[in-house]
Amino acid sequence: MIKKKSAVFLYSIFVLALCAGLVFGIARSVQAAYVDDDGTIQADEVINDDVFMSHNTVVVDGVVNGALMAVGQTITINGTINGDAFLAGSKVFITDSAQITGNLFFGCQNAEIKGKVEGSVFGGSTSMLAAGTASIDRSLYYGGYSLEIQPGAVAQRNVYAGVYQAILGGEIGRNVYLGAGAVELKGDIGGDVTIDFGPGEETTSGQPPVFFFPGMNIEMPKPIQPGLRVSPDARIGGKLTYTASSESLASIDAKPVGGIVYQTPVPQEVKEGKEPAAKPVKANLITPLVNWVLQTLRNLVTLLILGGLAIWLLPELLKRFVAKVKEKPAPAAGYGFVVIIIGYAAAIFAALAVLFVGILFMVVTLGSLGGAVFTVGFSSIALTLAVFGLLIGYGSKLVVAYLGGEWILKQIAPNATHVKIWAMVIGVVIYTLLRSLPLVGWLFGLAATLFGIGAIWLVYRDWRISRQPSSPVLPAEA
């Protein structure tokens, strides 16, 4: 589900685009784009261009022959969009008179679709309702809390959704793929249905998970009971496959044409009407341990390889990082926290700046230059974020692991040779095991990240200071 901060991010993007149009005195119609500042496209209005709209209340009654990008508290589409629609706000309404010939993308709290979308729908929200008059000519991709497709609604191809609850009462032409906690199948599905309930869904009390922060005014649909229910009126043209920790045969009142396959979360396939054998149950108990071992080994090998490269290529730099943690542990942790927050915030602002400049050039018809700005700008940001992510994900851990390994090695083998190699190996092994501990492992990971990134920043800061030219010393007056 797209969170509120994502909506704020999109809102900022479109407000910047609007400001660019206002600063350069954009008229009602320009060659590169149409910027609407009153939030309304009248029923008799036809715009032969892409449209940017930003207003508390956005209403489109007319025709847009191009892409529509709109942000607002409430967005209502009554007219025709001959292109893709990108909508971000609190509530999005696609009424029964609306027609979108391209794809629909939305991020909001509540979405309601009653009209026709000739492409696919991509959405994230607290809830989505496809009413009885809704028609999606291609596929639906959705993530959120609640998805409801009412009887009469049509999705010609596939439905892919990750939700807490899904109520599918309409017509779906092909296949359904769900990751959910509660599912009710009431409609007509032409192909297969694949549902993953995850482990332990039968223990859920029915209280939905909270996807918002206190104080946010979000309308939450009434939760349905966990598990799978298939009504007698449902029709499944293919196979019903569901993965859960317990069978739901008693609540499946319609028989799929392709039969029913029940799988455990391992998964282990169980034939309809038969009890699980003892061997799969035993496998269920062993598999989590096997997965834990494999994941720990993967992390261990990755850190050992990167640690070896650090010792080989950057031995002196690694030594300075470790020394900085020893010298200033508390400031290192504090700087680590600040650097992580400011680093990602700076990336967001840099992306906004690139977007602003690129759109600015495109608005004044310098399309090729705008494309170059997007390419160079976003490529640079992506490269910087990749390096920053590597330092956070691995570099910081190697600094702390080496420090811990060096201390342990001095205690158990003070006269050891190849100290750097053994310190890294011991430290990485200890850190990997601590990080893999259930419940508390993340604390070790967080601590290593803060101390390591802080030390890297302090060394970088010292390097920058050392490169600054010193002030000339004036001769003393006679």
Tab-separated table of C-alpha atoms in Angstrom:
chain	number	residue	atom	x	y	z
A	1	MET	CA	0.000	0.000	0.000
A	2	ILE	CA	1.231	3.440	-0.808
A	3	LYS	CA	1.659	5.296	2.454
A	4	LYS	CA	0.765	8.871	3.118
A	5	LYS	CA	4.327	10.050	2.697
A	6	SER	CA	4.222	8.679	-0.871
A	7	ALA	CA	1.151	10.773	-1.553
A	8	VAL	CA	2.986	13.827	-0.154
A	9	PHE	CA	5.935	13.015	-2.417
A	10	LEU	CA	3.707	12.859	-5.503
A	11	TYR	CA	1.918	16.009	-4.401
A	12	SER	CA	5.227	17.851	-4.214
A	13	ILE	CA	6.159	16.704	-7.717
A	14	PHE	CA	3.018	18.027	-9.318
A	15	VAL	CA	3.024	21.269	-7.333
A	16	LEU	CA	6.526	21.936	-8.645
A	17	ALA	CA	5.324	21.277	-12.178
A	18	LEU	CA	2.451	23.700	-11.623
A	19	CYS	CA	4.803	26.366	-10.257
A	20	ALA	CA	6.985	26.032	-13.344
A	21	GLY	CA	3.974	26.693	-15.519
A	22	LEU	CA	2.912	29.730	-13.499
A	23	VAL	CA	6.382	31.258	-13.382
A	24	PHE	CA	6.721	31.148	-17.157
A	25	GLY	CA	3.208	32.463	-17.754
A	26	ILE	CA	1.768	29.307	-19.295
A	27	ALA	CA	-1.414	30.039	-21.238
A	28	ARG	CA	-4.461	27.785	-21.353
A	29	SER	CA	-2.858	25.781	-24.143
A	30	VAL	CA	0.844	25.218	-24.799
A	31	GLN	CA	2.782	22.911	-27.023
A	32	ALA	CA	4.469	20.800	-24.332
A	33	ALA	CA	1.722	20.402	-21.725
A	34	TYR	CA	-1.455	21.889	-20.327
A	35	VAL	CA	-1.340	23.053	-16.717
A	36	ASP	CA	-4.727	23.471	-15.041
A	37	ASP	CA	-4.768	25.551	-11.874
A	38	ASP	CA	-8.469	25.645	-11.023
A	39	GLY	CA	-8.986	21.892	-10.613
A	40	THR	CA	-11.835	21.644	-13.119
A	41	ILE	CA	-12.178	20.614	-16.752
A	42	GLN	CA	-15.672	21.511	-17.908
A	43	ALA	CA	-17.934	19.082	-19.774
A	44	ASP	CA	-17.652	21.066	-23.024
A	45	GLU	CA	-13.872	21.384	-22.762
A	46	VAL	CA	-11.547	19.326	-24.981
A	47	ILE	CA	-7.802	19.434	-24.314
A	48	ASN	CA	-5.531	17.990	-26.992
A	49	ASP	CA	-2.495	17.612	-24.775
A	50	ASP	CA	-1.139	16.086	-21.577
A	51	VAL	CA	-2.650	17.721	-18.506
A	52	PHE	CA	-1.216	18.540	-15.066
A	53	MET	CA	-3.833	19.301	-12.380
A	54	SER	CA	-3.329	20.176	-8.723
A	55	HIS	CA	-6.163	21.388	-6.507
A	56	ASN	CA	-7.964	20.462	-3.310
A	57	THR	CA	-10.854	19.175	-5.432
A	58	VAL	CA	-10.134	17.923	-8.947
A	59	VAL	CA	-13.043	17.260	-11.313
A	60	VAL	CA	-12.682	16.170	-14.934
A	61	ASP	CA	-15.963	16.341	-16.858
A	62	GLY	CA	-14.516	16.998	-20.308
A	63	VAL	CA	-12.135	15.221	-22.676
A	64	VAL	CA	-8.362	14.946	-22.358
A	65	ASN	CA	-6.584	13.687	-25.467
A	66	GLY	CA	-3.372	12.858	-23.664
A	67	ALA	CA	-2.119	11.764	-20.265
A	68	LEU	CA	-3.719	13.124	-17.102
A	69	MET	CA	-1.637	13.724	-13.973
A	70	ALA	CA	-3.730	14.968	-11.061
A	71	VAL	CA	-3.205	15.512	-7.347
A	72	GLY	CA	-5.842	16.621	-4.854
A	73	GLN	CA	-7.808	15.823	-1.741
A	74	THR	CA	-10.658	14.441	-3.850
A	75	ILE	CA	-10.275	13.471	-7.499
A	76	THR	CA	-13.355	12.723	-9.596
A	77	ILE	CA	-13.210	11.588	-13.213
A	78	ASN	CA	-16.514	11.869	-15.066
A	79	GLY	CA	-15.231	12.453	-18.593
A	80	THR	CA	-12.912	10.793	-21.093
A	81	ILE	CA	-9.139	10.394	-20.816
A	82	ASN	CA	-7.641	9.264	-24.121
A	83	GLY	CA	-4.381	8.214	-22.518
A	84	ASP	CA	-3.017	7.147	-19.155
A	85	ALA	CA	-4.251	8.628	-15.872
A	86	PHE	CA	-1.956	9.165	-12.858
A	87	LEU	CA	-3.961	10.111	-9.768
A	88	ALA	CA	-2.753	10.785	-6.214
A	89	GLY	CA	-4.859	12.056	-3.332
A	90	SER	CA	-7.126	11.118	-0.476
A	91	LYS	CA	-10.116	9.847	-2.437
A	92	VAL	CA	-10.305	8.851	-6.088
A	93	PHE	CA	-13.600	8.349	-7.905
A	94	ILE	CA	-13.887	6.972	-11.438
A	95	THR	CA	-17.617	7.380	-12.051
A	96	ASP	CA	-19.819	5.261	-14.316
A	97	SER	CA	-19.641	7.884	-17.080
A	98	ALA	CA	-15.827	7.934	-17.096
A	99	GLN	CA	-13.707	6.301	-19.769
A	100	ILE	CA	-9.918	5.906	-19.668
A	101	THR	CA	-8.466	4.494	-22.873
A	102	GLY	CA	-5.021	3.895	-21.369
A	103	ASN	CA	-3.833	2.628	-17.997
A	104	LEU	CA	-4.955	3.911	-14.600
A	105	PHE	CA	-2.399	4.494	-11.840
A	106	PHE	CA	-3.565	5.670	-8.424
A	107	GLY	CA	-2.227	6.147	-4.913
A	108	CYS	CA	-4.777	7.241	-2.327
A	109	GLN	CA	-6.684	6.309	0.815
A	110	ASN	CA	-9.917	5.159	-0.810
A	111	ALA	CA	-10.539	4.389	-4.474
A	112	GLU	CA	-13.845	3.673	-6.190
A	113	ILE	CA	-14.066	2.603	-9.823
A	114	LYS	CA	-17.395	2.549	-11.635
A	115	GLY	CA	-16.341	3.440	-15.168
A	116	LYS	CA	-14.359	1.855	-17.995
A	117	VAL	CA	-10.589	1.457	-18.147
A	118	GLU	CA	-9.374	0.082	-21.466
A	119	GLY	CA	-5.882	-0.640	-20.156
A	120	SER	CA	-4.695	-2.063	-16.840
A	121	VAL	CA	-5.204	-0.676	-13.345
A	122	PHE	CA	-2.247	-0.245	-10.974
A	123	GLY	CA	-3.211	0.943	-7.502
A	124	GLY	CA	-2.268	1.235	-3.866
A	125	SER	CA	-4.673	2.440	-1.171
A	126	THR	CA	-6.415	1.551	2.047
A	127	SER	CA	-9.378	0.223	0.099
A	128	MET	CA	-10.475	-0.239	-3.485
A	129	LEU	CA	-14.008	-0.869	-4.679
A	130	ALA	CA	-14.786	-1.929	-8.243
A	131	ALA	CA	-18.530	-1.356	-8.457
A	132	GLY	CA	-20.962	-3.334	-10.597
A	133	THR	CA	-20.524	-1.031	-13.587
A	134	ALA	CA	-16.704	-1.127	-13.562
A	135	SER	CA	-14.902	-2.547	-16.581
A	136	ILE	CA	-11.149	-3.200	-16.837
A	137	ASP	CA	-10.122	-4.451	-20.268
A	138	ARG	CA	-6.748	-5.762	-19.138
A	139	SER	CA	-5.380	-6.668	-15.680
A	140	LEU	CA	-5.660	-5.329	-12.133
A	141	TYR	CA	-2.573	-4.932	-9.924
A	142	TYR	CA	-3.395	-3.809	-6.403
A	143	GLY	CA	-1.844	-3.530	-2.959
A	144	GLY	CA	-3.689	-2.364	0.129
A	145	TYR	CA	-5.944	-3.396	2.962
A	146	SER	CA	-9.213	-4.257	1.227
A	147	LEU	CA	-10.117	-5.130	-2.367
A	148	GLU	CA	-13.754	-5.611	-3.339
A	149	ILE	CA	-14.988	-6.441	-6.836
A	150	GLN	CA	-18.771	-6.326	-6.844
A	151	PRO	CA	-21.080	-8.482	-9.004
A	152	GLY	CA	-21.278	-7.026	-12.498
A	153	ALA	CA	-17.735	-5.649	-12.487
A	154	VAL	CA	-15.399	-7.099	-15.114
A	155	ALA	CA	-11.626	-7.558	-15.320
A	156	GLN	CA	-10.913	-9.124	-18.702
A	157	ARG	CA	-7.525	-10.594	-17.837
A	158	ASN	CA	-5.808	-11.235	-14.493
A	159	VAL	CA	-6.004	-9.940	-10.938
A	160	TYR	CA	-2.836	-9.655	-8.834
A	161	ALA	CA	-3.303	-8.391	-5.282
A	162	GLY	CA	-1.556	-8.268	-1.926
A	163	VAL	CA	-4.173	-7.379	0.705
A	164	TYR	CA	-5.590	-8.271	4.084
A	165	GLN	CA	-8.987	-9.085	2.621
A	166	ALA	CA	-10.359	-9.663	-0.875
A	167	ILE	CA	-14.024	-10.009	-1.836
A	168	LEU	CA	-14.265	-11.071	-5.475
A	169	GLY	CA	-17.841	-11.048	-6.716
A	170	GLY	CA	-17.454	-9.920	-10.322
A	171	GLU	CA	-16.159	-11.497	-13.511
A	172	ILE	CA	-12.445	-12.131	-14.016
A	173	GLY	CA	-11.493	-13.427	-17.442
A	174	ARG	CA	-8.310	-15.296	-16.621
A	175	ASN	CA	-6.397	-15.950	-13.404
A	176	VAL	CA	-6.347	-14.617	-9.855
A	177	TYR	CA	-3.194	-14.410	-7.729
A	178	LEU	CA	-3.667	-13.293	-4.129
A	179	GLY	CA	-1.568	-12.862	-1.028
A	180	ALA	CA	-4.181	-12.299	1.661
A	181	GLY	CA	-5.494	-13.069	5.122
A	182	ALA	CA	-9.189	-13.314	4.264
A	183	VAL	CA	-10.764	-14.165	0.904
A	184	GLU	CA	-14.347	-14.543	-0.284
A	185	LEU	CA	-14.932	-15.827	-3.826
A	186	LYS	CA	-18.422	-15.136	-5.132
A	187	GLY	CA	-18.037	-14.393	-8.829
A	188	ASP	CA	-16.997	-15.911	-12.153
A	189	ILE	CA	-13.281	-16.609	-12.636
A	190	GLY	CA	-12.274	-17.996	-16.011
A	191	GLY	CA	-8.896	-19.470	-15.064
A	192	ASP	CA	-6.936	-20.545	-12.018
A	193	VAL	CA	-7.075	-19.081	-8.530
A	194	THR	CA	-3.864	-19.075	-6.485
A	195	ILE	CA	-3.997	-17.806	-2.900
A	196	ASP	CA	-1.230	-17.622	-0.304
A	197	PHE	CA	-2.513	-17.039	3.224
A	198	GLY	CA	0.920	-17.318	4.770
A	199	PRO	CA	1.629	-19.204	7.996
A	200	GLY	CA	-0.818	-19.268	10.875
A	201	GLU	CA	-3.789	-17.475	9.341
A	202	GLU	CA	-6.187	-19.566	11.368
A	203	THR	CA	-5.001	-17.871	14.561
A	204	THR	CA	-5.915	-14.407	13.351
A	205	SER	CA	-8.605	-12.817	15.460
A	206	GLY	CA	-10.165	-10.940	12.578
A	207	GLN	CA	-8.817	-7.563	13.677
A	208	PRO	CA	-7.227	-5.998	10.601
A	209	PRO	CA	-3.639	-4.835	10.642
A	210	VAL	CA	-3.195	-1.095	11.036
A	211	PHE	CA	-1.836	0.603	7.904
A	212	PHE	CA	-1.957	4.179	9.157
A	213	PHE	CA	-0.718	6.399	11.928
A	214	PRO	CA	-2.943	7.714	14.719
A	215	GLY	CA	-4.658	10.955	13.779
A	216	MET	CA	-5.032	10.111	10.102
A	217	ASN	CA	-8.664	10.169	8.988
A	218	ILE	CA	-8.868	7.010	6.906
A	219	GLU	CA	-12.076	5.142	6.203
A	220	MET	CA	-11.480	1.463	6.942
A	221	PRO	CA	-13.816	-1.139	5.433
A	222	LYS	CA	-15.442	-3.578	7.799
A	223	PRO	CA	-13.089	-6.545	8.211
A	224	ILE	CA	-14.205	-10.007	7.194
A	225	GLN	CA	-13.244	-13.209	8.962
A	226	PRO	CA	-9.852	-14.710	8.093
A	227	GLY	CA	-9.562	-17.716	5.821
A	228	LEU	CA	-11.064	-18.839	2.527
A	229	ARG	CA	-14.742	-18.977	1.630
A	230	VAL	CA	-16.161	-19.918	-1.772
A	231	SER	CA	-19.891	-19.328	-2.208
A	232	PRO	CA	-22.188	-21.792	-4.022
A	233	ASP	CA	-22.707	-19.234	-6.810
A	234	ALA	CA	-19.007	-18.888	-7.564
A	235	ARG	CA	-17.523	-20.412	-10.726
A	236	ILE	CA	-13.820	-21.184	-11.138
A	237	GLY	CA	-12.906	-22.343	-14.632
A	238	GLY	CA	-9.470	-23.599	-13.638
A	239	LYS	CA	-7.779	-24.922	-10.519
A	240	LEU	CA	-8.062	-23.516	-7.007
A	241	THR	CA	-4.709	-23.643	-5.220
A	242	TYR	CA	-4.385	-22.219	-1.740
A	243	THR	CA	-1.491	-22.211	0.691
A	244	ALA	CA	-2.453	-22.119	4.352
A	245	SER	CA	-1.638	-23.791	7.637
A	246	SER	CA	-5.058	-25.506	7.739
A	247	GLU	CA	-7.561	-26.699	5.156
A	248	SER	CA	-10.756	-24.808	4.296
A	249	LEU	CA	-12.756	-27.554	2.563
A	250	ALA	CA	-15.770	-26.973	4.799
A	251	SER	CA	-16.121	-23.395	3.542
A	252	ILE	CA	-15.648	-24.200	-0.165
A	253	ASP	CA	-19.191	-24.624	-1.495
A	254	ALA	CA	-18.431	-24.587	-5.230
A	255	LYS	CA	-16.183	-27.085	-6.996
A	256	PRO	CA	-13.600	-25.613	-9.374
A	257	VAL	CA	-13.399	-27.212	-12.815
A	258	GLY	CA	-9.712	-27.997	-12.334
A	259	GLY	CA	-10.079	-29.274	-8.780
A	260	ILE	CA	-8.650	-28.098	-5.479
A	261	VAL	CA	-5.054	-28.250	-4.329
A	262	TYR	CA	-4.232	-27.462	-0.711
A	263	GLN	CA	-0.644	-26.626	0.203
A	264	THR	CA	1.042	-25.980	3.506
A	265	PRO	CA	3.300	-22.931	3.768
A	266	VAL	CA	6.340	-25.185	3.149
A	267	PRO	CA	4.526	-25.852	0.750
A	268	GLN	CA	3.487	-29.517	0.736
A	269	GLU	CA	0.676	-30.475	-1.621
A	270	VAL	CA	-2.277	-32.261	-0.028
A	271	LYS	CA	-4.958	-34.044	-2.026
A	272	GLU	CA	-8.551	-33.002	-1.531
A	273	GLY	CA	-10.226	-34.865	1.295
A	274	LYS	CA	-7.055	-36.452	2.692
A	275	GLU	CA	-5.307	-35.705	5.960
A	276	PRO	CA	-1.711	-34.479	5.801
A	277	ALA	CA	0.823	-37.206	6.341
A	278	ALA	CA	3.205	-37.122	9.285
A	279	LYS	CA	6.227	-36.583	7.080
A	280	PRO	CA	5.149	-33.183	5.693
A	281	VAL	CA	4.342	-32.046	9.227
A	282	LYS	CA	7.833	-32.974	10.282
A	283	ALA	CA	9.151	-31.090	7.276
A	284	ASN	CA	7.206	-28.062	8.450
A	285	LEU	CA	9.146	-28.107	11.696
A	286	ILE	CA	12.522	-28.589	10.051
A	287	THR	CA	12.175	-26.193	7.131
A	288	PRO	CA	12.357	-22.925	9.147
A	289	LEU	CA	15.652	-24.082	10.635
A	290	VAL	CA	16.981	-24.978	7.187
A	291	ASN	CA	15.911	-21.600	5.819
A	292	TRP	CA	17.567	-19.844	8.752
A	293	VAL	CA	20.826	-21.721	8.162
A	294	LEU	CA	20.810	-20.986	4.421
A	295	GLN	CA	20.082	-17.295	4.915
A	296	THR	CA	22.787	-17.004	7.558
A	297	LEU	CA	25.291	-18.716	5.277
A	298	ARG	CA	24.406	-16.382	2.411
A	299	ASN	CA	24.972	-13.341	4.601
A	300	LEU	CA	28.202	-14.808	5.957
A	301	VAL	CA	29.649	-15.530	2.515
A	302	THR	CA	28.681	-12.080	1.219
A	303	LEU	CA	30.320	-10.265	4.124
A	304	LEU	CA	33.433	-12.448	3.981
A	305	ILE	CA	33.910	-11.701	0.283
A	306	LEU	CA	33.416	-7.974	0.752
A	307	GLY	CA	35.593	-8.007	3.867
A	308	GLY	CA	38.389	-9.706	1.953
A	309	LEU	CA	38.163	-7.082	-0.784
A	310	ALA	CA	38.283	-4.310	1.814
A	311	ILE	CA	41.443	-5.744	3.417
A	312	TRP	CA	43.056	-6.205	0.005
A	313	LEU	CA	42.109	-2.909	-1.652
A	314	LEU	CA	41.418	-0.475	1.211
A	315	PRO	CA	43.417	-1.647	4.243
A	316	GLU	CA	44.468	1.799	5.477
A	317	LEU	CA	41.017	3.286	5.002
A	318	LEU	CA	39.430	0.408	6.906
A	319	LYS	CA	41.958	0.917	9.697
A	320	ARG	CA	41.011	4.610	9.936
A	321	PHE	CA	37.298	3.766	10.110
A	322	VAL	CA	37.891	1.326	12.958
A	323	ALA	CA	40.119	3.788	14.806
A	324	LYS	CA	37.404	6.424	14.599
A	325	VAL	CA	34.852	4.101	16.252
A	326	LYS	CA	37.360	3.415	19.041
A	327	GLU	CA	38.151	7.098	19.457
A	328	LYS	CA	34.610	8.524	19.315
A	329	PRO	CA	31.998	5.757	19.726
A	330	ALA	CA	29.128	7.965	20.910
A	331	PRO	CA	29.624	10.724	18.295
A	332	ALA	CA	29.980	8.026	15.634
A	333	ALA	CA	26.578	6.542	16.496
A	334	GLY	CA	24.971	9.983	16.567
A	335	TYR	CA	26.481	11.033	13.277
A	336	GLY	CA	25.453	7.691	11.799
A	337	PHE	CA	21.805	8.335	12.571
A	338	VAL	CA	21.944	11.877	11.198
A	339	VAL	CA	23.807	10.873	8.034
A	340	ILE	CA	21.278	8.159	7.181
A	341	ILE	CA	18.305	10.491	7.626
A	342	ILE	CA	19.891	13.414	5.786
A	343	GLY	CA	21.285	11.158	3.065
A	344	TYR	CA	17.919	9.787	2.000
A	345	ALA	CA	16.249	13.180	2.437
A	346	ALA	CA	18.889	14.746	0.199
A	347	ALA	CA	18.233	12.074	-2.426
A	348	ILE	CA	14.529	12.926	-2.415
A	349	PHE	CA	15.192	16.648	-2.756
A	350	ALA	CA	17.727	15.996	-5.515
A	351	ALA	CA	15.160	13.912	-7.393
A	352	LEU	CA	12.606	16.694	-7.006
A	353	ALA	CA	15.126	19.224	-8.297
A	354	VAL	CA	15.929	17.093	-11.347
A	355	LEU	CA	12.238	16.565	-11.997
A	356	PHE	CA	11.544	20.292	-11.634
A	357	VAL	CA	14.306	21.296	-14.046
A	358	GLY	CA	13.408	18.570	-16.538
A	359	ILE	CA	9.716	19.456	-16.579
A	360	LEU	CA	10.618	23.142	-16.751
A	361	PHE	CA	12.600	22.559	-19.952
A	362	MET	CA	9.871	20.356	-21.412
A	363	VAL	CA	7.201	22.949	-20.627
A	364	VAL	CA	9.112	25.575	-22.614
A	365	THR	CA	9.390	23.056	-25.494
A	366	LEU	CA	13.060	22.147	-24.912
A	367	GLY	CA	12.077	18.492	-24.909
A	368	SER	CA	15.443	17.018	-25.864
A	369	LEU	CA	17.232	19.031	-23.200
A	370	GLY	CA	14.634	17.974	-20.641
A	371	GLY	CA	15.273	14.336	-21.541
A	372	ALA	CA	19.003	14.832	-21.066
A	373	VAL	CA	18.387	16.377	-17.646
A	374	PHE	CA	16.263	13.393	-16.633
A	375	THR	CA	18.823	10.873	-17.915
A	376	VAL	CA	21.919	12.442	-16.383
A	377	GLY	CA	20.211	13.602	-13.196
A	378	PHE	CA	18.424	10.412	-12.257
A	379	SER	CA	21.392	8.254	-13.314
A	380	SER	CA	23.644	10.256	-10.996
A	381	ILE	CA	21.152	9.985	-8.151
A	382	ALA	CA	20.786	6.242	-8.721
A	383	LEU	CA	24.564	5.754	-8.680
A	384	THR	CA	24.936	7.820	-5.509
A	385	LEU	CA	22.128	5.910	-3.800
A	386	ALA	CA	23.692	2.605	-4.842
A	387	VAL	CA	27.015	3.558	-3.232
A	388	PHE	CA	25.230	4.932	-0.164
A	389	GLY	CA	23.178	1.742	0.105
A	390	LEU	CA	26.293	-0.434	-0.106
A	391	LEU	CA	27.935	1.556	2.671
A	392	ILE	CA	24.852	1.214	4.868
A	393	GLY	CA	24.144	-2.415	4.044
A	394	TYR	CA	27.676	-3.783	4.081
A	395	GLY	CA	30.400	-1.198	4.661
A	396	SER	CA	29.156	-0.193	8.100
A	397	LYS	CA	28.883	-3.839	9.152
A	398	LEU	CA	32.430	-4.594	8.047
A	399	VAL	CA	33.806	-1.714	10.126
A	400	VAL	CA	32.119	-2.929	13.311
A	401	ALA	CA	32.807	-6.598	12.547
A	402	TYR	CA	36.513	-5.893	12.081
A	403	LEU	CA	36.606	-3.913	15.322
A	404	GLY	CA	34.962	-6.739	17.258
A	405	GLY	CA	37.113	-9.404	15.612
A	406	GLU	CA	40.290	-7.474	16.353
A	407	TRP	CA	39.368	-7.169	20.028
A	408	ILE	CA	38.501	-10.872	20.329
A	409	LEU	CA	41.706	-11.885	18.546
A	410	LYS	CA	43.806	-9.851	20.977
A	411	GLN	CA	42.157	-11.647	23.884
A	412	ILE	CA	42.512	-15.209	22.594
A	413	ALA	CA	45.653	-15.029	20.412
A	414	PRO	CA	47.676	-11.854	21.003
A	415	ASN	CA	50.647	-13.212	19.022
A	416	ALA	CA	48.670	-14.337	15.982
A	417	THR	CA	49.942	-13.665	12.472
A	418	HIS	CA	47.814	-12.316	9.587
A	419	VAL	CA	45.904	-10.272	12.127
A	420	LYS	CA	43.833	-8.353	9.568
A	421	ILE	CA	42.500	-11.482	7.909
A	422	TRP	CA	41.675	-13.304	11.133
A	423	ALA	CA	40.134	-10.208	12.703
A	424	MET	CA	37.792	-9.827	9.738
A	425	VAL	CA	36.863	-13.517	9.656
A	426	ILE	CA	36.167	-13.720	13.396
A	427	GLY	CA	34.257	-10.446	13.421
A	428	VAL	CA	32.097	-11.324	10.417
A	429	VAL	CA	31.225	-14.743	11.829
A	430	ILE	CA	30.257	-13.305	15.228
A	431	TYR	CA	28.264	-10.451	13.702
A	432	THR	CA	26.407	-12.746	11.280
A	433	LEU	CA	25.366	-15.080	14.084
A	434	LEU	CA	24.228	-12.210	16.312
A	435	ARG	CA	22.336	-10.581	13.428
A	436	SER	CA	20.492	-13.827	12.692
A	437	LEU	CA	19.059	-14.130	16.208
A	438	PRO	CA	15.244	-13.980	16.267
A	439	LEU	CA	13.594	-10.901	17.804
A	440	VAL	CA	16.812	-9.154	18.845
A	441	GLY	CA	19.028	-9.634	15.800
A	442	TRP	CA	17.858	-6.403	14.206
A	443	LEU	CA	19.221	-4.474	17.188
A	444	PHE	CA	22.735	-5.705	16.414
A	445	GLY	CA	22.232	-4.766	12.774
A	446	LEU	CA	21.019	-1.293	13.700
A	447	ALA	CA	23.893	-0.698	16.097
A	448	ALA	CA	26.463	-1.815	13.521
A	449	THR	CA	24.907	0.454	10.915
A	450	LEU	CA	24.935	3.540	13.129
A	451	PHE	CA	28.481	3.090	14.450
A	452	GLY	CA	29.891	2.111	11.052
A	453	ILE	CA	28.268	4.881	9.008
A	454	GLY	CA	29.134	7.429	11.676
A	455	ALA	CA	32.791	6.403	11.590
A	456	ILE	CA	32.857	6.590	7.788
A	457	TRP	CA	31.382	10.084	7.920
A	458	LEU	CA	33.849	11.287	10.564
A	459	VAL	CA	36.803	10.060	8.500
A	460	TYR	CA	35.377	11.739	5.407
A	461	ARG	CA	34.831	14.974	7.352
A	462	ASP	CA	38.412	14.936	8.625
A	463	TRP	CA	39.644	14.368	5.075
A	464	ARG	CA	37.654	17.348	3.785
A	465	ILE	CA	39.005	19.578	6.561
A	466	SER	CA	42.586	18.524	5.833
A	467	ARG	CA	42.166	19.529	2.170
A	468	GLN	CA	41.033	23.052	2.980
A	469	PRO	CA	43.804	25.611	2.457
A	470	SER	CA	45.141	26.947	5.716
A	471	SER	CA	44.972	30.658	6.397
A	472	PRO	CA	48.271	32.424	5.661
A	473	VAL	CA	50.245	33.532	8.678
A	474	LEU	CA	50.797	37.274	8.588
A	475	PRO	CA	54.211	38.534	9.711
A	476	ALA	CA	54.245	40.313	13.021
A	477	GLU	CA	54.472	44.067	12.876
A	478	ALA	CA	57.809	45.527	13.819
